[in-house]
XYZ file of C-alpha atoms in Angstrom:
743
model
C 121.793 120.504 149.117
C 122.343 117.406 151.250
C 122.845 115.002 148.373
C 125.440 117.144 146.633
C 128.635 115.442 147.968
C 127.446 111.957 147.086
C 126.227 113.126 143.718
C 129.504 114.848 142.947
C 131.375 111.718 143.933
C 129.231 109.581 141.643
C 129.655 111.902 138.694
C 133.393 112.233 139.324
C 133.811 108.469 139.534
C 131.997 108.055 136.248
C 134.085 110.736 134.586
C 137.360 109.305 135.866
C 136.472 105.795 134.789
C 135.488 107.105 131.385
C 139.025 108.428 131.108
C 140.601 104.987 131.533
C 142.370 103.902 128.350
C 140.815 101.175 126.275
C 142.356 98.796 123.840
C 143.513 100.681 120.781
C 142.259 99.941 117.326
C 144.034 99.996 114.014
C 140.942 101.271 112.276
C 140.966 104.871 111.152
C 138.455 107.371 112.444
C 136.586 110.471 111.539
C 136.633 110.676 107.767
C 133.622 112.071 106.012
C 132.334 108.822 104.555
C 133.741 106.036 106.744
C 131.250 103.318 106.068
C 132.735 102.906 102.637
C 135.910 101.259 103.892
C 136.943 97.991 102.331
C 136.253 96.231 105.618
C 132.504 96.651 105.079
C 132.292 97.634 108.724
C 128.652 98.582 108.580
C 127.403 95.139 107.710
C 125.876 92.629 110.083
C 127.790 90.147 112.157
C 128.808 87.036 110.271
C 126.071 85.181 112.070
C 123.386 87.361 110.547
C 124.852 88.318 107.208
C 123.335 85.520 105.218
C 119.846 86.198 106.416
C 119.928 89.980 106.258
C 117.770 91.769 103.757
C 119.856 94.292 101.795
C 119.786 97.738 103.428
C 118.130 96.445 106.616
C 120.915 96.727 109.157
C 122.025 98.679 112.176
C 123.673 101.853 110.925
C 126.708 102.487 113.097
C 130.278 103.546 112.397
C 133.179 101.316 113.296
C 135.927 102.324 115.673
C 137.683 101.925 118.963
C 135.212 103.977 120.954
C 132.645 101.618 122.395
C 130.175 104.444 122.924
C 128.131 104.295 119.739
C 125.838 106.417 117.646
C 123.085 104.558 115.824
C 121.154 106.023 112.923
C 117.499 104.974 113.214
C 116.380 107.111 110.309
C 115.275 105.538 107.054
C 117.073 106.721 103.937
C 114.699 108.455 101.527
C 114.433 105.863 98.787
C 111.644 105.601 96.191
C 110.169 102.392 97.589
C 109.344 103.822 101.013
C 105.666 103.377 101.887
C 103.306 106.250 101.196
C 100.008 106.835 102.890
C 97.677 105.294 100.360
C 96.754 101.673 99.962
C 99.201 99.967 97.635
C 101.340 103.092 97.281
C 105.018 103.944 97.657
C 106.750 107.303 97.778
C 108.852 107.204 94.614
C 111.973 109.311 93.972
C 112.316 112.480 96.045
C 115.533 114.018 94.729
C 115.940 115.247 91.175
C 119.171 116.526 89.674
C 118.214 119.914 88.244
C 121.702 121.057 87.217
C 124.247 118.443 86.195
C 127.981 118.582 85.647
C 127.484 115.557 83.408
C 125.557 117.898 81.111
C 128.210 120.593 81.194
C 127.192 122.615 84.244
C 129.824 123.930 86.638
C 128.242 122.097 89.541
C 125.521 119.592 90.438
C 122.376 120.866 92.165
C 119.391 118.790 93.235
C 115.776 119.553 94.067
C 114.007 117.883 96.973
C 110.291 117.387 96.458
C 108.363 115.253 98.877
C 105.411 114.986 101.214
C 106.569 116.215 104.625
C 105.343 112.987 106.276
C 107.416 110.628 104.106
C 109.836 108.097 105.554
C 111.412 108.924 108.904
C 109.737 112.173 109.859
C 108.275 114.182 112.691
C 104.652 115.178 113.174
C 103.772 118.484 114.753
C 100.449 118.822 116.580
C 98.806 120.671 113.677
C 99.011 117.578 111.497
C 95.636 116.413 112.784
C 94.747 119.194 115.233
C 93.670 122.349 113.430
C 93.864 124.473 116.582
C 97.558 123.731 116.911
C 98.020 124.109 113.163
C 96.394 127.539 113.211
C 98.468 128.482 116.251
C 101.679 127.822 114.348
C 102.852 124.755 116.245
C 104.944 123.559 113.326
C 108.019 121.358 113.173
C 110.325 124.346 113.477
C 108.913 125.038 116.948
C 109.767 121.541 118.176
C 112.175 121.553 121.085
C 115.729 120.557 120.167
C 116.402 119.803 123.810
C 113.843 117.022 123.633
C 115.431 115.849 120.385
C 119.058 116.157 121.463
C 119.705 116.727 125.123
C 120.100 115.654 128.699
C 117.749 116.603 131.550
C 116.841 120.245 131.941
C 119.379 122.697 133.394
C 122.312 120.286 133.301
C 124.080 118.115 130.794
C 125.947 115.292 132.525
C 125.005 112.748 129.896
C 125.961 115.139 127.128
C 129.375 115.662 128.636
C 129.970 112.047 129.516
C 129.128 110.962 125.994
C 131.497 113.666 124.808
C 134.178 112.308 127.099
C 133.682 108.889 125.538
C 134.174 110.341 122.086
C 137.275 112.300 122.943
C 139.253 109.591 124.694
C 137.686 106.615 122.920
C 136.131 105.242 126.094
C 132.804 103.749 127.036
C 131.353 102.901 130.467
C 130.658 99.263 131.314
C 127.139 98.322 132.277
C 127.428 98.981 136.047
C 128.633 102.479 135.316
C 125.694 103.075 133.022
C 123.414 102.140 135.905
C 125.250 104.594 138.156
C 125.044 107.235 135.457
C 121.296 106.834 135.153
C 120.957 107.082 138.928
C 123.169 110.169 139.066
C 121.221 111.786 136.255
C 117.936 111.124 138.045
C 119.218 112.521 141.357
C 120.773 115.533 139.697
C 117.700 116.315 137.646
C 115.422 116.105 140.687
C 117.720 118.365 142.691
C 117.973 120.963 139.970
C 114.284 121.189 139.130
C 112.846 120.704 142.614
C 112.205 124.400 142.951
C 111.113 124.823 139.351
C 108.032 123.993 137.387
C 108.717 120.312 136.853
C 110.001 118.372 133.907
C 106.983 118.603 131.646
C 108.529 120.953 129.100
C 106.071 121.673 126.299
C 107.106 121.068 122.732
C 106.290 124.676 121.908
C 107.609 126.590 124.920
C 106.992 130.018 123.350
C 103.258 129.331 123.412
C 102.869 129.634 127.160
C 100.555 132.343 128.453
C 103.439 134.595 129.464
C 105.099 134.479 126.055
C 103.324 137.578 124.815
C 102.228 135.684 121.763
C 105.775 135.464 120.521
C 104.985 132.612 118.185
C 101.504 133.650 117.185
C 100.432 135.160 113.901
C 100.896 138.705 115.223
C 104.499 138.070 116.145
C 107.340 139.390 114.048
C 109.352 136.974 111.979
C 112.320 135.675 113.955
C 115.128 138.189 113.550
C 118.796 138.201 114.291
C 118.224 137.337 117.936
C 119.911 134.440 119.668
C 117.518 131.463 119.487
C 118.034 129.466 122.655
C 116.298 126.503 124.275
C 116.351 124.979 127.749
C 117.561 128.146 129.454
C 120.293 128.823 126.915
C 121.851 125.352 126.924
C 120.924 124.770 123.268
C 121.494 127.404 120.582
C 119.958 127.003 117.122
C 122.395 128.216 114.443
C 120.116 127.318 111.528
C 118.264 129.932 109.505
C 114.531 129.313 109.228
C 113.392 128.808 105.630
C 111.615 132.118 105.299
C 110.819 133.627 101.869
C 113.228 136.507 102.545
C 116.342 134.330 102.651
C 118.950 135.502 100.119
C 118.961 134.051 96.630
C 119.903 135.057 93.114
C 117.570 137.876 92.125
C 115.931 140.742 94.039
C 113.021 138.851 95.619
C 114.854 136.372 97.817
C 114.300 132.649 98.088
C 110.508 132.837 98.107
C 108.163 130.277 99.703
C 109.502 126.723 99.940
C 106.362 125.020 101.307
C 102.961 124.933 99.630
C 99.751 123.647 101.228
C 98.394 120.971 98.877
C 95.636 119.704 101.205
C 93.844 122.095 103.557
C 91.453 121.535 106.446
C 90.082 124.985 105.672
C 88.825 123.455 102.411
C 87.256 120.429 104.093
C 90.036 117.820 104.157
C 90.739 115.763 107.284
C 94.249 117.172 107.679
C 96.682 119.768 106.355
C 99.450 118.546 104.072
C 102.313 120.591 102.636
C 104.796 120.023 99.849
C 108.397 121.146 100.160
C 110.101 122.506 97.040
C 113.508 124.154 97.142
C 117.017 124.114 95.737
C 119.138 121.996 98.054
C 121.801 124.718 98.365
C 119.443 127.336 99.866
C 119.608 128.680 103.402
C 121.626 126.655 105.902
C 122.882 123.655 103.941
C 125.718 121.230 103.353
C 127.622 120.491 100.130
C 128.783 117.081 98.929
C 131.863 116.703 96.678
C 129.738 116.043 93.579
C 128.529 119.645 93.681
C 131.531 120.718 91.597
C 133.505 117.560 90.795
C 131.724 115.456 88.201
C 133.745 112.309 88.869
C 132.564 112.270 92.468
C 128.999 112.954 91.400
C 129.068 109.984 89.027
C 130.703 107.848 91.729
C 127.770 108.526 94.041
C 129.468 110.628 96.710
C 126.190 112.185 97.809
C 125.011 113.698 101.092
C 123.624 110.356 102.271
C 127.153 109.015 102.553
C 128.550 111.686 104.834
C 130.038 110.451 108.091
C 127.830 111.254 111.073
C 130.933 111.094 113.272
C 132.293 114.139 111.429
C 128.935 115.925 111.545
C 128.456 115.375 115.296
C 131.031 116.302 117.901
C 133.002 119.114 119.535
C 133.241 122.234 117.368
C 135.189 125.465 117.694
C 133.513 128.784 116.828
C 136.117 131.430 115.910
C 135.982 135.040 114.765
C 137.823 135.839 111.544
C 139.534 139.254 111.195
C 136.879 141.559 109.763
C 138.980 143.257 107.073
C 139.742 140.245 104.919
C 138.556 137.128 103.179
C 139.713 133.865 104.734
C 143.146 133.811 103.142
C 146.147 131.655 103.985
C 147.447 134.515 106.131
C 144.121 134.810 107.962
C 144.045 131.056 108.589
C 147.579 131.113 109.944
C 146.748 134.009 112.279
C 143.865 132.098 113.902
C 146.252 129.598 115.498
C 143.801 126.693 115.341
C 145.513 123.702 117.024
C 146.158 120.437 115.228
C 143.523 117.862 116.076
C 140.562 120.237 116.005
C 138.324 118.811 113.287
C 135.200 121.037 113.304
C 135.467 124.825 112.998
C 132.757 127.439 112.450
C 134.113 130.687 110.969
C 132.232 133.869 111.857
C 133.048 136.746 109.515
C 131.968 140.217 108.445
C 128.963 138.506 106.823
C 127.346 138.173 110.255
C 128.095 141.798 111.170
C 126.562 142.952 107.868
C 123.556 140.634 108.376
C 123.848 139.358 104.802
C 121.689 136.289 105.517
C 118.865 138.689 106.423
C 118.908 140.433 103.020
C 116.805 139.115 100.140
C 119.189 139.829 97.314
C 122.440 137.910 97.121
C 125.444 140.119 97.911
C 128.537 139.140 95.953
C 130.825 141.106 98.282
C 130.430 138.472 101.016
C 133.458 137.078 102.847
C 134.628 133.541 102.114
C 137.667 131.371 101.569
C 140.172 132.284 98.895
C 141.885 129.481 97.019
C 145.089 129.840 99.043
C 143.101 129.996 102.297
C 141.314 126.755 101.451
C 144.608 125.112 100.495
C 146.248 126.244 103.741
C 143.414 124.674 105.729
C 143.742 121.396 103.832
C 147.532 121.284 104.149
C 148.036 122.512 107.723
C 145.027 121.541 109.848
C 142.959 118.487 110.745
C 139.690 120.309 110.055
C 137.044 118.092 108.449
C 133.950 120.285 108.909
C 134.129 123.899 107.688
C 131.188 126.102 108.693
C 130.622 129.604 107.287
C 128.027 132.342 107.741
C 126.908 132.892 104.148
C 125.628 130.810 101.248
C 129.078 129.900 99.928
C 132.213 128.681 101.677
C 134.205 130.291 98.852
C 134.531 134.027 98.241
C 132.853 135.117 94.999
C 136.135 135.753 93.150
C 137.223 132.213 94.089
C 133.806 130.597 93.791
C 134.900 127.560 91.798
C 138.597 127.311 92.667
C 138.204 127.401 96.474
C 135.267 124.981 96.380
C 137.316 122.587 94.256
C 140.203 122.698 96.758
C 137.830 121.460 99.464
C 136.014 118.970 97.245
C 139.242 117.398 95.979
C 139.668 116.248 99.572
C 136.282 114.560 100.055
C 136.991 114.165 103.779
C 136.065 117.848 104.200
C 132.409 118.815 104.585
C 131.442 122.470 103.939
C 128.435 123.733 105.915
C 127.095 127.030 104.589
C 124.598 129.693 105.684
C 125.061 129.408 109.459
C 123.228 131.745 111.854
C 125.993 132.883 114.203
C 124.497 136.182 115.377
C 125.252 136.822 119.079
C 126.718 133.340 119.685
C 129.820 133.509 121.871
C 133.073 132.210 120.417
C 134.215 128.993 122.052
C 133.775 125.233 122.085
C 130.385 123.551 121.767
C 128.913 120.181 120.973
C 127.718 120.447 117.371
C 125.002 118.310 115.786
C 124.731 118.822 112.024
C 122.123 116.558 110.436
C 121.373 116.825 106.696
C 118.499 114.970 105.079
C 119.251 111.530 103.675
C 118.854 112.540 100.022
C 120.145 109.661 97.938
C 121.933 110.986 94.849
C 121.883 114.652 95.895
C 125.006 116.826 95.951
C 123.640 118.997 98.752
C 120.975 119.128 101.439
C 119.281 121.544 103.817
C 120.374 120.887 107.399
C 119.505 121.663 111.014
C 122.324 122.585 113.418
C 122.065 123.162 117.162
C 125.023 123.956 119.395
C 124.959 122.561 122.928
C 126.952 124.177 125.730
C 129.340 121.701 127.342
C 129.977 123.685 130.514
C 126.485 124.694 131.565
C 126.247 122.649 134.776
C 128.194 124.163 137.713
C 128.069 120.942 139.774
C 129.449 118.793 136.990
C 132.027 121.401 136.091
C 133.288 121.484 139.679
C 133.592 117.712 139.817
C 135.455 117.602 136.550
C 137.720 120.417 137.664
C 138.753 118.414 140.711
C 139.055 115.100 138.911
C 139.669 114.646 135.225
C 141.308 117.979 134.512
C 144.003 117.329 137.099
C 144.953 114.252 135.074
C 145.223 116.171 131.824
C 146.655 119.619 132.530
C 150.263 118.452 132.819
C 150.091 117.073 129.293
C 148.530 120.299 128.089
C 151.293 122.573 129.308
C 153.686 122.074 126.431
C 151.221 121.093 123.706
C 147.772 122.565 123.320
C 148.021 125.610 125.575
C 151.002 127.035 123.758
C 149.063 126.824 120.506
C 145.784 128.152 121.812
C 147.350 131.146 123.534
C 147.985 132.866 120.216
C 144.255 133.046 119.484
C 143.070 136.151 121.297
C 139.453 135.603 120.269
C 139.025 132.462 122.369
C 138.212 133.122 126.015
C 137.389 129.458 126.568
C 140.100 128.031 128.754
C 138.062 126.753 131.663
C 139.320 123.369 132.897
C 136.434 121.539 131.238
C 136.979 123.185 127.888
C 140.741 122.740 128.103
C 140.166 119.020 128.557
C 137.749 119.046 125.635
C 140.312 120.669 123.394
C 142.898 118.176 124.578
C 140.583 115.365 123.604
C 140.019 116.634 120.103
C 143.755 117.260 119.775
C 145.021 113.881 120.945
C 142.226 111.525 119.893
C 142.961 111.637 116.149
C 146.606 110.786 116.830
C 145.631 107.764 118.903
C 142.915 106.516 116.609
C 144.519 107.173 113.253
C 143.320 109.502 110.532
C 144.525 108.103 107.246
C 141.431 106.326 105.932
C 139.590 107.521 102.846
C 136.551 109.668 103.400
C 134.393 107.681 101.040
C 135.717 104.130 101.429
C 132.253 102.741 100.821
C 132.609 103.529 97.184
C 134.824 100.511 96.658
C 133.528 98.388 93.806
C 132.658 95.483 96.074
C 130.299 97.494 98.253
C 126.630 97.641 97.335
C 124.173 100.472 97.858
C 122.546 101.147 101.223
C 121.040 98.017 102.675
C 118.653 97.029 105.411
C 121.394 97.067 107.987
C 122.647 98.868 111.049
C 124.200 102.139 109.898
C 126.848 103.054 112.443
C 129.378 105.878 112.612
C 132.204 106.902 114.927
C 133.239 103.302 115.493
C 129.722 102.315 116.417
C 129.104 105.321 118.666
C 126.472 106.890 116.397
C 123.568 105.026 114.812
C 121.485 106.601 112.051
C 117.790 105.823 112.538
C 116.647 107.861 109.541
C 115.506 106.320 106.289
C 117.323 107.614 103.237
C 114.996 109.285 100.734
C 115.201 106.536 98.185
C 112.530 106.315 95.447
C 111.389 102.978 96.877
C 110.152 104.459 100.154
C 106.429 103.900 100.755
C 104.504 106.414 98.689
C 101.048 107.220 97.365
C 101.289 105.010 94.273
C 102.413 101.482 93.418
C 105.936 102.648 92.575
C 106.791 104.111 95.953
C 107.778 107.637 96.847
C 109.758 108.172 93.665
C 112.642 110.632 93.244
C 112.568 113.687 95.505
C 115.464 115.540 93.893
C 115.903 116.646 90.303
C 119.110 117.920 88.726
C 118.406 121.466 87.516
C 121.953 122.307 86.428
C 124.372 119.642 85.316
C 128.115 119.660 84.750
C 127.486 116.901 82.240
C 125.610 119.509 80.194
C 128.289 122.176 80.514
C 127.370 123.907 83.768
C 130.133 124.804 86.199
C 128.423 122.879 88.991
C 125.679 120.366 89.661
C 122.623 121.776 91.415
C 119.518 119.838 92.447
C 116.009 120.817 93.436
C 114.249 119.081 96.312
C 110.536 118.442 95.935
C 108.634 116.244 98.350
C 105.623 116.051 100.625
C 106.791 116.979 104.108
C 105.267 113.841 105.674
C 107.330 111.354 103.625
C 109.984 109.024 104.998
C 111.361 109.861 108.426
C 109.526 113.018 109.450
C 107.959 115.025 112.254
C 104.411 116.359 112.552
C 103.442 119.777 113.919
C 100.049 120.350 115.600
C 98.600 122.115 112.553
C 98.687 118.863 110.605
C 95.225 117.966 111.897
C 94.195 120.981 114.029
C 93.197 123.949 111.885
C 93.246 126.346 114.836
C 96.876 125.476 115.518
C 97.678 125.804 111.820
C 96.135 129.267 111.634
C 97.914 130.261 114.847
C 101.262 129.409 113.267
C 102.187 126.342 115.317
C 104.501 125.078 112.600
C 107.584 122.871 112.678
C 109.819 125.910 113.091
C 108.360 126.440 116.551
C 108.854 122.938 117.908
C 111.063 122.963 120.985
C 114.636 121.772 120.473
C 114.709 120.821 124.140
C 112.112 118.142 123.444
C 113.818 116.973 120.255
C 117.231 116.371 121.843
C 117.911 114.272 124.920
C 117.880 110.834 126.557
C 115.453 108.462 124.844
C 114.235 104.963 125.561
C 113.911 102.450 122.709
C 111.462 99.694 123.642
C 109.872 96.724 121.912
C 106.078 96.573 121.766
C 104.329 93.170 121.955
C 104.126 91.945 118.377
C 100.496 90.781 118.319
C 98.772 94.099 118.915
C 98.458 97.779 118.196
C 99.668 100.152 120.914
C 96.549 100.134 123.072
C 96.023 101.411 126.603
C 96.587 97.868 127.881
C 99.859 97.593 125.967
C 101.030 100.973 127.241
C 100.287 99.909 130.792
C 102.180 96.637 130.304
C 105.333 98.434 129.127
C 105.810 99.963 132.602
C 107.528 103.108 131.317
C 108.701 105.019 134.421
C 107.546 108.524 135.218
C 110.105 111.101 134.104
C 110.917 109.394 130.796
C 110.229 112.062 128.164
C 111.273 110.454 124.880
C 110.275 106.935 123.811
C 110.805 105.135 120.509
C 108.334 102.281 119.987
C 109.565 99.373 117.853
C 106.706 97.222 116.591
C 105.808 94.484 114.158
C 106.295 97.109 111.421
C 110.066 96.697 111.751
C 109.840 92.888 111.704
C 107.674 93.045 108.568
C 110.045 95.590 106.988
C 107.124 97.806 105.982
C 109.352 100.839 105.431
C 111.184 98.793 102.808
C 107.965 98.103 100.897
C 106.888 100.518 98.142
C 103.177 100.019 98.632
C 101.598 101.441 101.784
C 100.301 98.630 103.984
C 97.214 99.677 105.952
C 97.698 96.812 108.409
C 100.624 98.622 110.032
C 100.857 98.831 113.821
C 100.236 102.161 115.530
C 98.557 103.828 118.477
C 94.870 103.344 119.073
C 92.900 106.250 120.479
C 92.845 104.771 123.976
C 96.562 103.973 123.782
C 97.358 107.566 122.872
C 95.112 108.840 125.665
C 96.757 106.533 128.202
C 100.170 107.883 127.211
C 98.985 111.481 127.590
C 97.280 110.856 130.935
C 99.774 108.552 132.641
C 103.288 109.330 131.403
C 105.662 112.282 131.010
C 106.414 111.365 127.393
C 106.779 114.385 125.112
C 108.368 112.710 122.089
C 106.721 109.634 120.545
C 108.718 107.790 117.879
C 107.282 105.008 115.702
C 108.584 102.772 112.936
C 106.059 103.496 110.180
C 104.758 106.611 108.468
C 101.907 107.158 110.935
C 101.941 107.247 114.728
C 98.268 106.226 114.660
C 96.946 102.846 113.554
C 94.924 103.058 110.345
C 91.570 102.417 112.059
C 92.389 105.231 114.519
C 94.165 107.466 112.015
C 92.459 110.730 112.881
C 91.320 110.083 116.453
C 94.703 108.940 117.810
C 96.518 111.777 116.043
C 94.062 114.246 117.567
C 94.761 112.940 121.064
C 98.444 113.738 120.600
C 97.898 117.055 118.819
C 95.352 118.159 121.403
C 98.355 118.203 123.743
C 100.789 120.295 121.681
C 103.582 119.451 124.086
C 103.847 116.027 122.399
C 105.876 115.623 119.206
C 105.246 112.548 116.996
C 108.193 111.261 114.953
C 107.225 108.818 112.243
C 109.057 106.466 109.903
C 112.051 105.610 112.107
C 114.599 103.021 111.001
C 114.954 100.762 114.036
C 116.198 97.599 112.313
C 118.855 95.792 114.405
C 119.119 98.564 117.010
C 119.298 97.183 120.528
C 116.563 98.243 122.926
C 117.798 100.533 125.656
C 118.695 104.075 126.628
C 120.395 106.413 124.147
C 120.990 110.083 123.538
C 118.570 111.053 120.774
C 119.079 113.958 118.387
C 116.115 114.508 116.072
C 116.343 117.577 113.844
C 113.603 118.680 111.428
C 114.108 121.446 108.889
C 113.116 124.983 109.856
C 110.143 125.172 107.489
C 108.199 128.295 108.410
C 104.453 127.664 108.080
C 104.751 123.907 107.500
C 102.790 121.359 109.541
C 105.483 118.720 109.093
C 109.075 118.271 108.026
C 111.505 115.586 106.960
C 113.934 114.974 109.802
C 117.277 113.378 110.533
C 117.413 111.322 113.706
C 120.432 109.706 115.305
C 121.118 107.770 118.478
C 124.357 108.243 120.423
C 125.485 105.416 122.666
């Protein structure tokens, strides 16, 4: 390959420059709820504070690292717009069990239209062929939602490098990076089939119908995307998931409008306990004071939920005791650990009936972790982080330190132990003590060319420091065969970065009395590295009636009523707030064929994305698309329109004058670009006068994934790493989604 030396030099130069130290910051990093610090770091600049509408702001996290993550997802609030004239979504989360009512824990229910707020559309939303074929949101490609170009991950690693050493490339380097990425991608795929990866890759002719109705339900196999670069460790929400009782979880989505019965589209409702399947717990689940203080899942720190993670194997003859924790030899500085146990070997997550003999943390094991490690994210492979005999006591140990986020019900079958980039994105359920989540792992050493360059360059700068620090600690862990130069440097970064940046801030600083609820503002995390572009599911989201979406969670069990925990039920239409559509939404053939959200390609849903501004006096027509001059090869584009300026997602009543794609605009995109992910800033990708026809253009090409209801207020136009993760709702034509941008 003639261009290889120059390319390696460019990548190496970028990597080395990314390793240059930047000015340190006194601000603390990495706690679970950082935007609650007294500094009010998530607000606007002083110049814009007076004019800002509450909650309409750029959602980033403060910090020394100038690489930023921006959340462009709307929170699910009741006044979000719903898809009827004059309507809003209303509340989506209801507290079903409440510690305030005496329960042992809080538990919420999510109930919402799948196309509410920030959401994704799958092709079956308006294309019945895709709907019948099963092109649902769970088949969307996480690589499109979260990743770098196919077969290599330079941008993924370089963004990781920024996180670990608190660096960020200046503008000229970003230009070089984009050039290097383009050259590298062309070189790697020149002999392949091109870059047009379909959103539902299993639906190609040679797939043997693996995603069709005749196919078996996904089993304990390794679910990989983009040639194994992305691994999905989330369990699909199938009826056979374990639950209390002999029959399993049961169905969680119900078709409330059906094209088979003559409607213009398919529309499902999601109804489930928020602690089912793969999910995350907030401190209010078992500590009533935190529940009353509002420490819900919407206030978790995206910088904790996104970053390098260590997957370790726990000794198979024990719960996770203090002795077991000590034996693992996890180095200080590692803040995200996934614990694989006997639960995976016994395939407990594949059995309907809950098994109380599962492995989990004992009280002393949880306390040892809190006292002796820097771990902030604890992932386990069954429904509870705590062993049954320590169900309350071990949970309480974690929840008393609200910096720590338990992630439960992980799918770790056949995943190799080692270090990965983890993206854990719960729904933005305001007031809920738990949430279903989607979690992909991304390999950080999958590109041989980049690995070689890093081996020659950066690692030579770091290994001397490693000799007497990290390596001596890692050597005691026989389960980790991960010590390639790249991964050694990664571990060094996660070990030394917390020391340099500080780690003594409160996890929920935003709960200070002077801080108001979520506002129309930029929601940043990781010192501005991550931006949340998802709308929280607040009752005021646009919904079908005059009062907005309304609550989507209901407290089923309440500690205030004497229960040992709070437990909520989630009930919502899957197209509410920020969401994704699957092809079966408007194509009955795709719906019947099983093209649901669970089959959307993660390769499409994860990767470099371009945020652009559309001319404000028009819908997105063919002429507008042509004027935007989007280059060939760009696969993910977020379109910011007059909808953001008018703050339509902050209006309860649905406004039919919203901006969207016309039929000819959608057709121009399909015919003249390589775009596979289309993001818009209102609850429909199609303008109202082209509601069905423009949707059908997209869904007729099931390789395209619409994401609707994005929160793009105050986010700068430009190139980002996008991670857009819908729930794994088997059979659903849409799903609520969490979308973030990483600078």
